[in-house]
Amino acid sequence: MTSLSLPIDTLYAEFKAAYPSHHLVIESDTGSGKSTRLPLWCAEPDVQGKRPRVLVVEPRRVACLALAEYVQGLTDLKVGYAIRFDCTVTLDTQIVFVTPGIALRWLSGDMAGLGEFDTLMIDEFHERRWDTDLLLALLKHRDRHRLLLTSATLSGEVLCNYLSDNKHVNAICLQTQGKRFHVELRYLASESHHLPDIRGLEERLVVALKQALQDTQGDILVFLPGKREITAAIHKCRGPLGELDEQISLLALHGSIGAEEQVQVLRASSSRRVIFATNIAETSLTIPGITGVIDSGLERRTHQRNGRTVLSLSHISKASSEQRMGRAGRTQVGLCIRLWGKAAPLLAATPPELQREELVEPMLAAACAGAELAQLDFVDPLPAKSLEKASAKLMLIGALDQLGRVTSHGQRLFPLPIDTQFAHLISVMPDGDCLDLMIDLAAALTTPGQFYRLPKDEAERLTLLQWEPFGCDAYTLIKLLRCHDDEIPLVELNLQAIEEARRLAKQIRAALECPSLPKADLSDPLLRRTWAIAVMQALPELAFICRLKRDNALGNGISEVLIARESRFHLPQDGVTLPIAALVFDQHATPGRGVKQTLNLALCMAPVDKSWLLAAGLGQDRVTEQLSLDEVCVERVYAGRVLEVRSERVEPQNVIQAMITSIAEGLVFPGIAEAVRQDIDAWNIWVKLGGYEEAKAAGICLASPDIVVFEEFLAHRLSTLGVESIADFELIEAEDLQFEGIPDWLRQEFDQAYPREVILSDLRMSVSYQVKGRWVELTYLSGQRKSGPKRWELPRWQGWRVRYKKASRVIDVV
């Protein structure tokens, strides 16, 4: 131990007494020294004189590098780290700092299941990342290591109870508090209920910064949601500080800064500094000299939307705001200025990533480690719907078999240091040229940071068009990785991000054992077509087509995107017919107006021709007209747009299916499909609740207690009516298709007890029923009410649990 005393040192005796025979949870303030002291304590010799080998999992690369360097300065033991692109670990490294992704890959076989390490420490577990939650669940399941968790805001008792399910080793919680100085708290919003807001952020930041520089003597730490806002804020603040401007250093701290910039931030300075940081500065890293904090109250957070995980701007939680404020009171009295209102309704804590994200990557990672995600024990149970969606998607792409076991294809996908979606696209490319394109694009889109800004000058735009003539965002990124920097006709380039993407592309090629893959000819239009069709066949949901009356909006039949200003899609081009469809490789969700939920902005688009959609097999056929007894007019439709119209001979066995499609889409007998669906849904719920058996016991004779499927009912009814051609179909009436389900004298009472829609004075909701779990789910449709419904306002639903869903927010109604 060093002579410098830290708050965590008060736990040394308790720690050493408990460590040999218990898992440990250390509940301690940020900055108390747990990230640097605990690995050294774990590595001290045991009673037999053996030094345990220690693996420390840190949530971020910057923290791994900084902590490894600092701890190495405290000990003669060998300390190393392993992050993407860089690893200093050898067989004699005693303490190793790694990111969660590296730890999961080592657990899956690269490091013999982590068997070389005696102790595994997961630092900053309160951040509740999916990879650290999964890592802990896998380690608990294997029961081979001493486990050590640290948390600054999460209750240690919760984690102790979780780890103490083990048959052999129970967990103990140790607590300590850092030395805290008083922090004066100010709120800058004009109204106390105002939430954090990105609008006008830079102007409010300048006001707060002037106050902080005047009322404190040390450095100022400014929390902003991302690199883009940090760059804009530094630019905005360079002038308004007046005579202080030349005496103050304005520095950035985010995940993609270079090593020299990182050292400049993390070491004490004789001059005064303002450090603009993402939430990377909340935990793990200690920045010396901070006496003032300015908090925007914003962060970029992932959540699920339309079956995929997207990154969007979010309000921080109250727990995060306390973490940020604490940075100002580490060494002396400090000041914290919050750019929102005192009574703003922030969440108590940020929901765990496994509760709000798609589970495709966690499920594949668990399978590669020989476990089934749904069977692992997590701190919080996983959402059943998310598990089902992830399983279906991984089976669809061939990464899991029908029993949920990883396939050879899945094992090839997992080691690639990119999103599962891009890994799948890489693995299914039909030839070397398409593979070459996909590797570079995946590397570019995986690397954080914006690579370039579109020029505003017309001459510069023309030069860009000559350099990349297809108006394709994807090709632009690929060319940025391939060209020499001096050949790129863009002036605002993020050369650091581009270089990182080049290294990632090289790493992917090495993992696929194709490092010398020849570069594809980007000027070949046939290559673009082949590549785009291969992508659409692998992941059809990436194909979007322009709306009929809204050229700026595109849909894929599931969701809608708007063209972002950063995209080159639909930029005016002389003599070029504008495309009506595109592959959308990257999206960003942003808040909408009024009661709208969020808007999806398409950031990386690749224009595709309508004929390419047809060649990829996208769209559905619908019969629109009978031309003769055995010939019909067929439209191929994708996301509401007609791709082609053709005549086709119809075999008798295909007529009924064509008619079912026409009825379901409302092309014939408008409204009957919805009415039949409602009747069938009501019947199915009634049967599951025992209504059929009660009716039978009362002497009421009904046909069958079977659950009914809409399409199967229509097929049987049309067949019963003798429909064999479109001419036959024209002879039937809408009444012939009605579903005779719950008897009329029972239906009214049933609809009152189990309505399909609930309308309150200021809130309209649809209702669905999960009979097996006895759940009622209310989904927001319209209304001005900001809060959810109260239980007393709703039908009785005795014995049912009720939840209310609005956008991505789901709450229990009590």
mmCIF file of N, CA and C in Angstrom, residues 137-187:
data_model
loop_
_atom_site.group_PDB
_atom_site.id
_atom_site.type_symbol
_atom_site.label_atom_id
_atom_site.label_comp_id
_atom_site.label_asym_id
_atom_site.label_seq_id
_atom_site.Cartn_x
_atom_site.Cartn_y
_atom_site.Cartn_z
ATOM 1 N N ALA A 137 -23.639 -12.935 -14.730
ATOM 2 C CA ALA A 137 -24.529 -14.102 -14.740
ATOM 3 C C ALA A 137 -23.781 -15.365 -15.175
ATOM 4 N N LEU A 138 -22.914 -15.240 -16.180
ATOM 5 C CA LEU A 138 -22.135 -16.392 -16.644
ATOM 6 C C LEU A 138 -21.139 -16.854 -15.576
ATOM 7 N N LEU A 139 -20.495 -15.901 -14.921
ATOM 8 C CA LEU A 139 -19.520 -16.262 -13.887
ATOM 9 C C LEU A 139 -20.205 -16.910 -12.693
ATOM 10 N N LYS A 140 -21.371 -16.395 -12.326
ATOM 11 C CA LYS A 140 -22.126 -17.008 -11.231
ATOM 12 C C LYS A 140 -22.532 -18.428 -11.593
ATOM 13 N N HIS A 141 -22.946 -18.619 -12.849
ATOM 14 C CA HIS A 141 -23.367 -19.939 -13.306
ATOM 15 C C HIS A 141 -22.206 -20.933 -13.295
ATOM 16 N N ARG A 142 -21.001 -20.466 -13.650
ATOM 17 C CA ARG A 142 -19.840 -21.372 -13.724
ATOM 18 C C ARG A 142 -19.262 -21.668 -12.342
ATOM 19 N N ASP A 143 -19.325 -20.687 -11.447
ATOM 20 C CA ASP A 143 -18.880 -20.888 -10.065
ATOM 21 C C ASP A 143 -17.430 -21.366 -9.975
ATOM 22 N N ARG A 144 -16.520 -20.624 -10.634
ATOM 23 C CA ARG A 144 -15.109 -21.016 -10.617
ATOM 24 C C ARG A 144 -14.183 -19.919 -10.075
ATOM 25 N N HIS A 145 -14.710 -18.750 -9.805
ATOM 26 C CA HIS A 145 -13.845 -17.611 -9.466
ATOM 27 C C HIS A 145 -14.355 -16.911 -8.202
ATOM 28 N N ARG A 146 -13.430 -16.230 -7.537
ATOM 29 C CA ARG A 146 -13.843 -15.295 -6.499
ATOM 30 C C ARG A 146 -14.330 -14.036 -7.221
ATOM 31 N N LEU A 147 -15.520 -13.564 -6.863
ATOM 32 C CA LEU A 147 -16.133 -12.429 -7.542
ATOM 33 C C LEU A 147 -16.117 -11.206 -6.639
ATOM 34 N N LEU A 148 -15.828 -10.072 -7.253
ATOM 35 C CA LEU A 148 -15.770 -8.803 -6.537
ATOM 36 C C LEU A 148 -16.472 -7.748 -7.378
ATOM 37 N N LEU A 149 -17.522 -7.148 -6.819
ATOM 38 C CA LEU A 149 -18.272 -6.111 -7.525
ATOM 39 C C LEU A 149 -18.108 -4.792 -6.790
ATOM 40 N N THR A 150 -18.011 -3.701 -7.539
ATOM 41 C CA THR A 150 -18.015 -2.376 -6.919
ATOM 42 C C THR A 150 -19.180 -1.580 -7.460
ATOM 43 N N SER A 151 -19.753 -0.749 -6.609
ATOM 44 C CA SER A 151 -20.908 0.045 -7.009
ATOM 45 C C SER A 151 -20.926 1.338 -6.211
ATOM 46 N N ALA A 152 -21.233 2.439 -6.896
ATOM 47 C CA ALA A 152 -21.305 3.724 -6.217
ATOM 48 C C ALA A 152 -22.737 4.113 -5.873
ATOM 49 N N THR A 153 -23.716 3.616 -6.623
ATOM 50 C CA THR A 153 -25.107 4.048 -6.398
ATOM 51 C C THR A 153 -26.069 2.893 -6.197
ATOM 52 N N LEU A 154 -25.751 1.690 -6.653
ATOM 53 C CA LEU A 154 -26.662 0.558 -6.537
ATOM 54 C C LEU A 154 -26.545 -0.058 -5.152
ATOM 55 N N SER A 155 -27.670 -0.462 -4.573
ATOM 56 C CA SER A 155 -27.672 -1.052 -3.241
ATOM 57 C C SER A 155 -26.819 -2.322 -3.214
ATOM 58 N N GLY A 156 -25.833 -2.339 -2.329
ATOM 59 C CA GLY A 156 -24.979 -3.502 -2.211
ATOM 60 C C GLY A 156 -25.712 -4.720 -1.703
ATOM 61 N N GLU A 157 -26.752 -4.518 -0.889
ATOM 62 C CA GLU A 157 -27.512 -5.646 -0.368
ATOM 63 C C GLU A 157 -28.201 -6.423 -1.472
ATOM 64 N N VAL A 158 -28.670 -5.687 -2.510
ATOM 65 C CA VAL A 158 -29.314 -6.358 -3.646
ATOM 66 C C VAL A 158 -28.337 -7.304 -4.319
ATOM 67 N N LEU A 159 -27.118 -6.848 -4.542
ATOM 68 C CA LEU A 159 -26.104 -7.672 -5.199
ATOM 69 C C LEU A 159 -25.651 -8.815 -4.298
ATOM 70 N N CYS A 160 -25.574 -8.576 -3.002
ATOM 71 C CA CYS A 160 -25.188 -9.641 -2.077
ATOM 72 C C CYS A 160 -26.222 -10.767 -2.093
ATOM 73 N N ASN A 161 -27.488 -10.406 -2.051
ATOM 74 C CA ASN A 161 -28.542 -11.421 -2.092
ATOM 75 C C ASN A 161 -28.477 -12.216 -3.392
ATOM 76 N N TYR A 162 -28.160 -11.518 -4.485
ATOM 77 C CA TYR A 162 -28.047 -12.188 -5.784
ATOM 78 C C TYR A 162 -26.897 -13.194 -5.796
ATOM 79 N N LEU A 163 -25.733 -12.786 -5.317
ATOM 80 C CA LEU A 163 -24.573 -13.664 -5.340
ATOM 81 C C LEU A 163 -24.651 -14.773 -4.288
ATOM 82 N N SER A 164 -25.427 -14.571 -3.249
ATOM 83 C CA SER A 164 -25.498 -15.548 -2.164
ATOM 84 C C SER A 164 -26.391 -16.731 -2.463
ATOM 85 N N ASP A 165 -26.951 -16.798 -3.656
ATOM 86 C CA ASP A 165 -27.684 -17.996 -4.063
ATOM 87 C C ASP A 165 -26.734 -19.172 -4.261
ATOM 88 N N ASN A 166 -25.453 -18.857 -4.364
ATOM 89 C CA ASN A 166 -24.450 -19.902 -4.600
ATOM 90 C C ASN A 166 -24.412 -20.881 -3.424
ATOM 91 N N LYS A 167 -24.223 -22.179 -3.710
ATOM 92 C CA LYS A 167 -24.240 -23.202 -2.666
ATOM 93 C C LYS A 167 -22.961 -23.193 -1.831
ATOM 94 N N HIS A 168 -21.868 -22.694 -2.395
ATOM 95 C CA HIS A 168 -20.568 -22.837 -1.735
ATOM 96 C C HIS A 168 -20.079 -21.532 -1.101
ATOM 97 N N VAL A 169 -20.313 -20.404 -1.727
ATOM 98 C CA VAL A 169 -19.732 -19.144 -1.267
ATOM 99 C C VAL A 169 -20.822 -18.083 -1.170
ATOM 100 N N ASN A 170 -20.971 -17.503 -0.005
ATOM 101 C CA ASN A 170 -21.912 -16.400 0.154
ATOM 102 C C ASN A 170 -21.199 -15.076 -0.083
ATOM 103 N N ALA A 171 -21.973 -14.010 -0.182
ATOM 104 C CA ALA A 171 -21.410 -12.686 -0.463
ATOM 105 C C ALA A 171 -21.550 -11.789 0.753
ATOM 106 N N ILE A 172 -20.603 -10.892 0.887
ATOM 107 C CA ILE A 172 -20.608 -9.910 1.971
ATOM 108 C C ILE A 172 -20.511 -8.519 1.353
ATOM 109 N N CYS A 173 -21.251 -7.591 1.899
ATOM 110 C CA CYS A 173 -21.220 -6.200 1.429
ATOM 111 C C CYS A 173 -20.386 -5.366 2.388
ATOM 112 N N LEU A 174 -19.418 -4.655 1.852
ATOM 113 C CA LEU A 174 -18.603 -3.730 2.633
ATOM 114 C C LEU A 174 -18.870 -2.315 2.141
ATOM 115 N N GLN A 175 -19.012 -1.395 3.061
ATOM 116 C CA GLN A 175 -19.390 -0.031 2.691
ATOM 117 C C GLN A 175 -18.412 0.979 3.273
ATOM 118 N N THR A 176 -18.187 2.026 2.488
ATOM 119 C CA THR A 176 -17.416 3.165 2.977
ATOM 120 C C THR A 176 -17.822 4.390 2.189
ATOM 121 N N GLN A 177 -17.636 5.545 2.777
ATOM 122 C CA GLN A 177 -17.937 6.802 2.097
ATOM 123 C C GLN A 177 -16.659 7.615 1.945
ATOM 124 N N GLY A 178 -16.567 8.255 0.788
ATOM 125 C CA GLY A 178 -15.445 9.152 0.574
ATOM 126 C C GLY A 178 -15.629 10.445 1.361
ATOM 127 N N LYS A 179 -14.563 11.175 1.475
ATOM 128 C CA LYS A 179 -14.660 12.463 2.155
ATOM 129 C C LYS A 179 -15.346 13.456 1.234
ATOM 130 N N ARG A 180 -16.479 13.966 1.689
ATOM 131 C CA ARG A 180 -17.261 14.854 0.848
ATOM 132 C C ARG A 180 -17.257 16.265 1.431
ATOM 133 N N PHE A 181 -17.003 17.230 0.578
ATOM 134 C CA PHE A 181 -17.128 18.630 0.966
ATOM 135 C C PHE A 181 -18.471 19.154 0.476
ATOM 136 N N HIS A 182 -18.909 20.209 1.093
ATOM 137 C CA HIS A 182 -20.198 20.789 0.715
ATOM 138 C C HIS A 182 -20.149 21.299 -0.732
ATOM 139 N N VAL A 183 -21.198 20.990 -1.486
ATOM 140 C CA VAL A 183 -21.323 21.476 -2.857
ATOM 141 C C VAL A 183 -22.573 22.338 -2.952
ATOM 142 N N GLU A 184 -22.384 23.596 -3.307
ATOM 143 C CA GLU A 184 -23.536 24.484 -3.513
ATOM 144 C C GLU A 184 -24.239 24.081 -4.809
ATOM 145 N N LEU A 185 -25.546 23.961 -4.732
ATOM 146 C CA LEU A 185 -26.319 23.494 -5.876
ATOM 147 C C LEU A 185 -27.195 24.617 -6.412
ATOM 148 N N ARG A 186 -27.072 24.883 -7.730
ATOM 149 C CA ARG A 186 -27.901 25.899 -8.384
ATOM 150 C C ARG A 186 -28.617 25.281 -9.584
ATOM 151 N N TYR A 187 -29.826 25.782 -9.840
ATOM 152 C CA TYR A 187 -30.594 25.361 -11.019
ATOM 153 C C TYR A 187 -30.782 26.579 -11.912
#
